CSV table of C-alpha atoms and ligand atoms in Angstrom, one decimal:
chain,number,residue,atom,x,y,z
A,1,UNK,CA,194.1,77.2,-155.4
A,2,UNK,CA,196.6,74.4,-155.4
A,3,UNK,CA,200.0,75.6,-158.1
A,4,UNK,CA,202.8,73.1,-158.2
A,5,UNK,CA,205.9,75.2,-159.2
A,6,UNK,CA,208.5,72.3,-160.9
A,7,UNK,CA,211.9,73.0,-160.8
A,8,UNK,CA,212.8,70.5,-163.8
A,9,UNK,CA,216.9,70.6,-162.3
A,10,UNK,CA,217.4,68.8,-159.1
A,11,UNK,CA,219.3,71.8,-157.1
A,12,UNK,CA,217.0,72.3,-154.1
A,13,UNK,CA,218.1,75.5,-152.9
A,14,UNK,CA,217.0,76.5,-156.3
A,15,UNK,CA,213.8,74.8,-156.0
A,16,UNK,CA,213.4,76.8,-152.4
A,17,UNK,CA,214.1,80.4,-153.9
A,18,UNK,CA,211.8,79.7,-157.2
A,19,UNK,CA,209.3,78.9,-154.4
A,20,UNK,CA,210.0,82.1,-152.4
A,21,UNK,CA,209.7,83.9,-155.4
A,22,UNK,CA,206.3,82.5,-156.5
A,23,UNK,CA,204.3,82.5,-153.8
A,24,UNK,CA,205.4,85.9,-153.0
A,25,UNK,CA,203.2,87.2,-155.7
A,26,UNK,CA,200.7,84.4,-155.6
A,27,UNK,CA,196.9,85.9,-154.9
A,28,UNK,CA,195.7,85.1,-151.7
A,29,UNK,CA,194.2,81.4,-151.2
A,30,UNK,CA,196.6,80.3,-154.0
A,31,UNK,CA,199.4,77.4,-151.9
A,32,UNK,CA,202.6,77.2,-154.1
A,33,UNK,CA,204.2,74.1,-153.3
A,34,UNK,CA,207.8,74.3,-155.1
A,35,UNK,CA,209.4,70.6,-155.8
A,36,UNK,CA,212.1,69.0,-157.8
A,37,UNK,CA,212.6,65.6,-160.1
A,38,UNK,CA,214.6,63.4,-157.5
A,39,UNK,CA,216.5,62.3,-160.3
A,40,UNK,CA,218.4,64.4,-163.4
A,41,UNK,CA,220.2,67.2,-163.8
A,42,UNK,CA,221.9,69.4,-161.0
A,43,UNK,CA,221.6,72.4,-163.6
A,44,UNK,CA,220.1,72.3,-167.4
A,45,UNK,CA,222.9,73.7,-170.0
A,46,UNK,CA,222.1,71.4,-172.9
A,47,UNK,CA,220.0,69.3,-175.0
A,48,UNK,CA,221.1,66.2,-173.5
A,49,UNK,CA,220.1,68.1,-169.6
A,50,UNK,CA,217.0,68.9,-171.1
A,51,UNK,CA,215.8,65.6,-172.7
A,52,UNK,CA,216.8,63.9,-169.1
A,53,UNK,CA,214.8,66.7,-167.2
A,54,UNK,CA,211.6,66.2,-169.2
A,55,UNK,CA,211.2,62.6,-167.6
A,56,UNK,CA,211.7,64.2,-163.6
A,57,UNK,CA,208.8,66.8,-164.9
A,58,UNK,CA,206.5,64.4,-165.9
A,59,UNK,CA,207.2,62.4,-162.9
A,60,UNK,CA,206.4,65.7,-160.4
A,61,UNK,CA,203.5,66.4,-162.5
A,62,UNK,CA,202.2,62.6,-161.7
A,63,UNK,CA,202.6,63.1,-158.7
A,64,UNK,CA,200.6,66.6,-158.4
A,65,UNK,CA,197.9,65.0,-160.2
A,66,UNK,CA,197.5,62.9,-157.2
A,67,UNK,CA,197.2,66.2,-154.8
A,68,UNK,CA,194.2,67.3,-157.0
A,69,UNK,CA,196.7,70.1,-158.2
A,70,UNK,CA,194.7,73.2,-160.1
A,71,UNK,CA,198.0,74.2,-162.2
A,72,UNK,CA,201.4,73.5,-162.5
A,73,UNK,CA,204.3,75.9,-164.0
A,74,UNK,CA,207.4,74.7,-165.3
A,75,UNK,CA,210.2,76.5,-164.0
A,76,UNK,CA,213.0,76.3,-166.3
A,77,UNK,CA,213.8,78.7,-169.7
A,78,UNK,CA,213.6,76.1,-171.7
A,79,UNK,CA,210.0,74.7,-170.8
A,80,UNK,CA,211.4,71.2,-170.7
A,81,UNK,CA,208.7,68.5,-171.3
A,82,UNK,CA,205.7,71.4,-171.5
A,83,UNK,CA,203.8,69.5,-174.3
A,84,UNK,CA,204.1,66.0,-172.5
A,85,UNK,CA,203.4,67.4,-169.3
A,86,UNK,CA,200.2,68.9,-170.7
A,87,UNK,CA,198.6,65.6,-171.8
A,88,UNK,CA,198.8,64.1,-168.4
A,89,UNK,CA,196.6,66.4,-166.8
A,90,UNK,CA,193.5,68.6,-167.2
A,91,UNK,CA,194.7,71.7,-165.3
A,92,UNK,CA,196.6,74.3,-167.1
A,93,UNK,CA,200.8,74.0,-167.6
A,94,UNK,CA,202.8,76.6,-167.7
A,95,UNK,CA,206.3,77.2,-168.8
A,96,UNK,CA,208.2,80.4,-167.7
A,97,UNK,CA,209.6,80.8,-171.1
A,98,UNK,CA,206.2,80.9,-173.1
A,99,UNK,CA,204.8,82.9,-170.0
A,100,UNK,CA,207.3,85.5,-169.9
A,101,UNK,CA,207.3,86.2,-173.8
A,102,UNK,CA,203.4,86.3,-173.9
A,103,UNK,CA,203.4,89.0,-170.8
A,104,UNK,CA,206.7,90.9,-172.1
A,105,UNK,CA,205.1,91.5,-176.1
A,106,UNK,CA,202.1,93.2,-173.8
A,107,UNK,CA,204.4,96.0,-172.5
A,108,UNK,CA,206.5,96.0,-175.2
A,109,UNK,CA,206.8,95.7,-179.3
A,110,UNK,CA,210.1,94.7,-178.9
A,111,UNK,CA,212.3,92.8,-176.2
A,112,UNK,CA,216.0,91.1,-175.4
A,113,UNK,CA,216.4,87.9,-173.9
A,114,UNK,CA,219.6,88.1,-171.2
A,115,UNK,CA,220.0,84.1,-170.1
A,116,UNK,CA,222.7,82.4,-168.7
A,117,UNK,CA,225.3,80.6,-170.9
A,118,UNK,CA,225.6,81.2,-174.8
A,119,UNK,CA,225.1,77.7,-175.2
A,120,UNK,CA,221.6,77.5,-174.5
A,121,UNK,CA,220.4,80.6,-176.1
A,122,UNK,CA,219.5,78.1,-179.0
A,123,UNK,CA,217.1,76.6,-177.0
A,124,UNK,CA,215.4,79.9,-176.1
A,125,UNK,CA,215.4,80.7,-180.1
A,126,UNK,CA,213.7,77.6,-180.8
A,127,UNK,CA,211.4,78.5,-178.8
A,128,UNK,CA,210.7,82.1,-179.9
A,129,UNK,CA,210.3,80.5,-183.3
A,130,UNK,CA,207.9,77.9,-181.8
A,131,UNK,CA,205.4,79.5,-179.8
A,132,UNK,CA,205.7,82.5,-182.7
A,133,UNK,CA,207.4,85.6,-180.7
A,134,UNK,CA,210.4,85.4,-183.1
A,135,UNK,CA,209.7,88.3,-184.7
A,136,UNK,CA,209.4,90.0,-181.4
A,137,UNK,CA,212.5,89.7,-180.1
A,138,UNK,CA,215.6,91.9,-180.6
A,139,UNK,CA,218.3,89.5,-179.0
A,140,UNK,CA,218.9,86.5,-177.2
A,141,UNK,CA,222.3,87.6,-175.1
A,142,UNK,CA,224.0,85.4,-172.5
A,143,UNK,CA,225.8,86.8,-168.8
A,144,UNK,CA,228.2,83.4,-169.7
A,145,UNK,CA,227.5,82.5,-165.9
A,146,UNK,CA,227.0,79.1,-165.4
A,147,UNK,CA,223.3,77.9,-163.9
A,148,UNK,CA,224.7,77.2,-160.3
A,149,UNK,CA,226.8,80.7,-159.9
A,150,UNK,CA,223.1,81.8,-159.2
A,151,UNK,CA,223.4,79.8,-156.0
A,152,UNK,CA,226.2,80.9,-155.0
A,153,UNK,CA,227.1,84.7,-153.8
A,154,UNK,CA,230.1,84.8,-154.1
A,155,UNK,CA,230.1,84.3,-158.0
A,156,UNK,CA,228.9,88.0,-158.8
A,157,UNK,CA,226.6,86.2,-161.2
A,158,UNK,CA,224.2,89.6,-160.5
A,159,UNK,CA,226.8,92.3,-162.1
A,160,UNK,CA,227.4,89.6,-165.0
A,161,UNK,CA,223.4,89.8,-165.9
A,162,UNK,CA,223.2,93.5,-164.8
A,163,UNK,CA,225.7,94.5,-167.1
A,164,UNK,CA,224.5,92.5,-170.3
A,165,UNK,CA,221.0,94.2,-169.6
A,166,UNK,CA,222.5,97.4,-169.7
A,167,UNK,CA,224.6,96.4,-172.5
A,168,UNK,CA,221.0,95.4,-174.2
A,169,UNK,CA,219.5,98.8,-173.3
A,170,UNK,CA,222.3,100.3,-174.9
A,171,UNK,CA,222.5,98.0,-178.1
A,172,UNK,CA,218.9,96.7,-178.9
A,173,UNK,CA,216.5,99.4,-179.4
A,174,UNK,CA,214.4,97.5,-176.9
A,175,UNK,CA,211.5,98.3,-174.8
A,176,UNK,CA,211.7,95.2,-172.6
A,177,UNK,CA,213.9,92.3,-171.0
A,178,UNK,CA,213.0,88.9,-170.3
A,179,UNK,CA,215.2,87.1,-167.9
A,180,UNK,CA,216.5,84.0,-169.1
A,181,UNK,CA,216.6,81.2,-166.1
A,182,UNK,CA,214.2,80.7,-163.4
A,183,UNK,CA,217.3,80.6,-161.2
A,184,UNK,CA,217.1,84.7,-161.5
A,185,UNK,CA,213.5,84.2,-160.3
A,186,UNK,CA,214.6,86.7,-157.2
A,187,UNK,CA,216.7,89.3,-159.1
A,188,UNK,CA,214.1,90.6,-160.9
A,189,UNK,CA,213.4,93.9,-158.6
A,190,UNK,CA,217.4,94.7,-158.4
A,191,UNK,CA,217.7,94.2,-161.7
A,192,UNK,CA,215.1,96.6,-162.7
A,193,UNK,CA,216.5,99.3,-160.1
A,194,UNK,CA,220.1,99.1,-161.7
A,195,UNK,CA,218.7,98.8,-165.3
A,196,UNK,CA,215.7,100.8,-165.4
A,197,UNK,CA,213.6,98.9,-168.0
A,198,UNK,CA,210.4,96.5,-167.3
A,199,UNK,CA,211.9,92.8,-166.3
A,200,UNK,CA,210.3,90.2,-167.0
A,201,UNK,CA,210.7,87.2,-165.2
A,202,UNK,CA,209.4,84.0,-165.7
A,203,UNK,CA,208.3,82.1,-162.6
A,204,UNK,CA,206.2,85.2,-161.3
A,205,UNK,CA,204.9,85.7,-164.7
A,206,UNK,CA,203.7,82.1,-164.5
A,207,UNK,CA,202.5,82.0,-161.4
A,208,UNK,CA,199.8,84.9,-162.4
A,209,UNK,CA,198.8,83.4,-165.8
A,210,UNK,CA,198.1,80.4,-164.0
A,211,UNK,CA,195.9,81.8,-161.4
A,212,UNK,CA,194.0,83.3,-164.2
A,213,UNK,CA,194.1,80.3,-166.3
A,214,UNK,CA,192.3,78.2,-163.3
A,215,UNK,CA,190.7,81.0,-162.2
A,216,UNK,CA,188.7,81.2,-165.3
A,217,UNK,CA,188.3,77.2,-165.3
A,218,UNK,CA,190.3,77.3,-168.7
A,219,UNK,CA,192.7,73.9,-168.7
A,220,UNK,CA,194.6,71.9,-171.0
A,221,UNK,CA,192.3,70.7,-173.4
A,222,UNK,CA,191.6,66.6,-174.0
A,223,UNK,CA,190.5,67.2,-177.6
A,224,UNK,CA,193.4,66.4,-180.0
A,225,UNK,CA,197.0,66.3,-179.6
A,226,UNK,CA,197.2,67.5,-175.6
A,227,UNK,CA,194.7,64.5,-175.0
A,228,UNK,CA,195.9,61.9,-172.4
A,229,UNK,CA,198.5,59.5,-173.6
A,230,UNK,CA,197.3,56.2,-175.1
A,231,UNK,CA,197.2,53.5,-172.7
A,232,UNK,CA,200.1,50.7,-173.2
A,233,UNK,CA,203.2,48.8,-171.4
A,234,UNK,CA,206.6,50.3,-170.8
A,235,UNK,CA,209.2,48.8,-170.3
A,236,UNK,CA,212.8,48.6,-168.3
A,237,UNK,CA,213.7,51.4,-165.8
A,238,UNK,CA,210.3,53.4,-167.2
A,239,UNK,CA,207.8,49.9,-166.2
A,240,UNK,CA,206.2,52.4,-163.9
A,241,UNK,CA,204.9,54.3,-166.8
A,242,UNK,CA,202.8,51.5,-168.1
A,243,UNK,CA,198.9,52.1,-167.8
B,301,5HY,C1,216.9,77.2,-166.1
B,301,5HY,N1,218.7,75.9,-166.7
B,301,5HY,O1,216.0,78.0,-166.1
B,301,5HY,C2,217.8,76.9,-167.3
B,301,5HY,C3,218.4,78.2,-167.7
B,301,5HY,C4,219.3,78.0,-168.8
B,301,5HY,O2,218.8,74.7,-164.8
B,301,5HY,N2,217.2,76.4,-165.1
B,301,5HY,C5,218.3,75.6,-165.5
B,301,5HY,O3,220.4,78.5,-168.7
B,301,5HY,O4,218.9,77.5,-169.8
């Protein structure tokens, strides 16, 4: 089984780790091969980030389809371009957020989200409200550590996210936490050592419901709204598009 693990930003150390982290719990047989847009953001942090990063996922998942690619996962909390990317191709898409909330309501009734930067929790609200796990979760808290301090060890970005975790343990009446950025895809075990609750984490969650997805020949359905994209001409720096 062929899984093509997008990293919607364009950091490519980022891109390797997420990779790590996937096909470290990947079944046997299953080939991860973690890529990035060439072009967009170095990090997502807003709307505008997101709207540009949506274009590089469509792009990667283009090019997957020509690889005769069984599932792709989107590997960024906000599940940038999910929808679009599901009507260019048969095989199931994934996005860590949606994946991570479906497996975290399973071992928990209620759960706290800890992300990066306050400014994007939004995005992971609109989400809970979107895909219907609202009502599920407690809180969406932020470690205020910008995307790229994940990159970089010197930043202590692990104590900023330990401690809201604990703080979320403390505060939240919570059974669960889902982890916020698939930058943290290889914190997840310290995490749950120095927290003590089940951590969810969205890449490796992703990663499994894909393998069951494909695994049970269940992909995006062509009947309705996910069904390829009408034919037609685009034009300018998107003439590429046109089919
Ligand atoms: C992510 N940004 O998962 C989101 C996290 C966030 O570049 N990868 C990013 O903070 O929204």
């Amino acid at each position: 089984m062929l899984i093509r693990v997008i990293n919607p930003n364009t950091t490519r150390s980022m891109t390797e780790k997420i990779g790590v982290s996937a096909q470290r719990v990947a079944a046997p047989g299953t080939r991860i091969v973690a890529t990035n847009p060439d072009s967009g953001p170095v990090s997502i942090e807003s709307h505008f980030d997101e709207a540009i990063s949506a274009v590089g996922v469509a792009d990667e998942v283009r090019k997957g389809e020509l690889e005769a690619t069984d599932a792709y996962v989107i590997a960024c909390f906000g599940d940038p371009g999910l929808l679009a990317a599901r009507e260019l191709t048969r095989a199931p898409v994934l996005g860590i957020a949606e994946a991570a909330f479906h497996l975290a309501t399973m071992i928990s009734t209620r759960f706290s989200i800890v992300t990066t930067l306050s400014r994007t929790g939004i995005i992971a609200e609109h989400l809970l409200q979107s895909y219907g796990f609202a009502h599920h979760c407690r809180r969406v808290r932020a470690a205020e550590i910008p995307v790229l301090d994940l990159e970089d060890d010197g930043a202590c970005a692990l104590n900023r996210i330990v401690e809201e975790c604990l703080r979320a343990k403390a505060e939240d009446n919570i059974g669960a936490i889902v982890l916020g950025c698939g930058g943290m895809a290889d914190l997840a075990d310290e995490i749950r050592e120095a927290v003590g609750l089940p951590i969810v984490e969205g890449v490796t969650a992703a990663v499994k419901l894909a393998e069951t997805l494909a695994s049970l020949k269940l992909g995006t359905s062509k009947h309705g709204d996910l069904a390829f994209p009408p034919p037609k001409r685009f034009t300018g720096r998107f003439e590429h598009l046109s089919s």
